Short mmCIF file of C-alpha atoms in Angstrom, two decimals:
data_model
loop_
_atom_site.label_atom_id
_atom_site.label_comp_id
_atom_site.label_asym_id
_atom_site.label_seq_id
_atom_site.Cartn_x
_atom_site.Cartn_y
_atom_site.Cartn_z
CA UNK A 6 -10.00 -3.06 -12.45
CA UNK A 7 -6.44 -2.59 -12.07
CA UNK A 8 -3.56 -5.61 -11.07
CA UNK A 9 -0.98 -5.66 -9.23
CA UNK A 10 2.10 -4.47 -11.42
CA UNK A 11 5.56 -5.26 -11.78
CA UNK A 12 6.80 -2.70 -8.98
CA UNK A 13 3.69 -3.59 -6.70
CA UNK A 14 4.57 -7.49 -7.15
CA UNK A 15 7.52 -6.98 -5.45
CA UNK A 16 5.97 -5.97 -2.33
CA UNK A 17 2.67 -7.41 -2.72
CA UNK A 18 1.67 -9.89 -0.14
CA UNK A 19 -1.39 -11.40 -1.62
CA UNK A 20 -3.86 -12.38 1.22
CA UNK A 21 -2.37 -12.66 4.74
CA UNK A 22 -2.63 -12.46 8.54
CA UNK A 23 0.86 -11.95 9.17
CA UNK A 24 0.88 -8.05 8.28
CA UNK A 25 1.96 -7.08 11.81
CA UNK A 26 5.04 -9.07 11.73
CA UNK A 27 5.66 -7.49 8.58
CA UNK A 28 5.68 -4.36 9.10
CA UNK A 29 9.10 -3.55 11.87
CA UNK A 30 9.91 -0.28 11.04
CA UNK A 31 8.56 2.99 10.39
CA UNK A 32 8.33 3.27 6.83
CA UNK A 33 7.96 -0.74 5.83
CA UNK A 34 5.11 -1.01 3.69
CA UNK A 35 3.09 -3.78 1.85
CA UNK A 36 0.33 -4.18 -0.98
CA UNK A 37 -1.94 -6.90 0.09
CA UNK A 38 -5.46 -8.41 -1.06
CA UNK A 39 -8.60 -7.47 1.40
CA UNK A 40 -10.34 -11.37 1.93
CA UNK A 41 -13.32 -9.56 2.54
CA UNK A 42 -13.54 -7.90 -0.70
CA UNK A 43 -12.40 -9.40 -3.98
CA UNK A 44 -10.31 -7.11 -6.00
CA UNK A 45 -9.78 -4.83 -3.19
CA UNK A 46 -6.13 -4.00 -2.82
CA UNK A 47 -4.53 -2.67 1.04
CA UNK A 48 -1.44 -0.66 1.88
CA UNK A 49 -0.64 -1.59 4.68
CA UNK A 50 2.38 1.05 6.36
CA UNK A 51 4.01 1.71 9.64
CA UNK A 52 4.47 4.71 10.37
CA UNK A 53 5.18 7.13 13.68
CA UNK A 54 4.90 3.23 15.55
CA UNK A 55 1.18 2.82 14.23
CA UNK A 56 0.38 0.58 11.70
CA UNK A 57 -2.52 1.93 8.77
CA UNK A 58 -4.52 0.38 6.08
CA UNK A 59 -5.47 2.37 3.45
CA UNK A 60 -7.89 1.06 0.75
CA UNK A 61 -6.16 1.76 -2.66
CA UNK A 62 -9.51 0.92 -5.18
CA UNK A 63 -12.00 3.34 -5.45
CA UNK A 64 -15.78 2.01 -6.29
CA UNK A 65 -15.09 1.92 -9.91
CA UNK A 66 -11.69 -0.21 -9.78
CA UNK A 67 -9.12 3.23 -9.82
CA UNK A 68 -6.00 3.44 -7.59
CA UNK A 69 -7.40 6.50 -5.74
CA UNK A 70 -5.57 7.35 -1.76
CA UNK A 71 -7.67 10.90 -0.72
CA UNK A 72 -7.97 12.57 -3.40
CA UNK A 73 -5.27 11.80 -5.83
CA UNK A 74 -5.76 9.36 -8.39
CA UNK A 75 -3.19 6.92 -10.15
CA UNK A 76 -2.91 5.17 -13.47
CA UNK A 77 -1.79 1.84 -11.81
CA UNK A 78 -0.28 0.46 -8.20
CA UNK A 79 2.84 1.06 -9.56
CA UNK A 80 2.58 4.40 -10.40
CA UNK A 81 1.12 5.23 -7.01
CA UNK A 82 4.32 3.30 -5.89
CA UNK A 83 6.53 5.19 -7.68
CA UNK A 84 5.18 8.34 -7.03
CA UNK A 85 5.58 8.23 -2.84
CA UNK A 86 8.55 5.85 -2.35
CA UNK A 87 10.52 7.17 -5.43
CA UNK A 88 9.62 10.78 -5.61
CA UNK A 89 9.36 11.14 -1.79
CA UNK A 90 5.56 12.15 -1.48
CA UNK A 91 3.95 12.27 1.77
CA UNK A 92 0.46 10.44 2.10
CA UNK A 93 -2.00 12.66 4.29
CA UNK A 94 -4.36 10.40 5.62
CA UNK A 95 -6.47 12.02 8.64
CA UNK A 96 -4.33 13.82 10.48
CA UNK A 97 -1.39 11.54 9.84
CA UNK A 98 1.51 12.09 7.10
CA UNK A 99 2.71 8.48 6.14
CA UNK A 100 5.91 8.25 4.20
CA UNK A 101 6.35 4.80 2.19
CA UNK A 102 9.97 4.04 2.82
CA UNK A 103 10.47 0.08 2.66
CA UNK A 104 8.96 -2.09 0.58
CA UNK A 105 8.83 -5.26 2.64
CA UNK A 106 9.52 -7.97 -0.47
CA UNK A 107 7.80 -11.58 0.00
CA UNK A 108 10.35 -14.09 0.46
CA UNK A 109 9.19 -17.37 -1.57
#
């Protein structure tokens, strides 16, 4: 089962109900826990003024969006706010733009 990593901490949001308020511009993007599933991690994005969540833990505990796979959260991090990779998910391409930090 993976954790959330030092990159993903950053942005990660633990469990909450206040995603939508969150999330204000195309692009702003958080990691947060599903409360219906333990150990299930959410990326939650805005993008083209709709707001997805994407499951990031496949049934064996892997950081797997479609059908690309990742080492950690961070590394799936990395590799579409850093490198600039699309997600396709559906018919929608989702860019991660803007991590939206928790303020403590």
């Amino acid at each position: 089962m993976t954790s959330v990593d030092s990159l993903a901490r950053y942005c990660f949001h633990g469990i909450t109900k206040d995603w939508k308020s969150l999330l204000q511009n195309n692009g702003d993007f958080i990691i947060r826990q599903d409360r219906n599933f333990s150990g299930q991690y959410i990326l939650s994005v805005k993008s083209a003024n709709t707001i997805y969540h994407i499951l990031m833990l496949d049934n064996y505990g892997n950081v797997k969006i479609g059908t690309r796979s990742f080492r950690s959260i961070e590394e799936f991090i990395y590799s579409h706010q850093k490198c600039n990779q699309d997600i396709k998910f559906g018919n929608s391409i989702i860019q991660l733009l803007n991590p939206v930090p928790l303020l403590l």
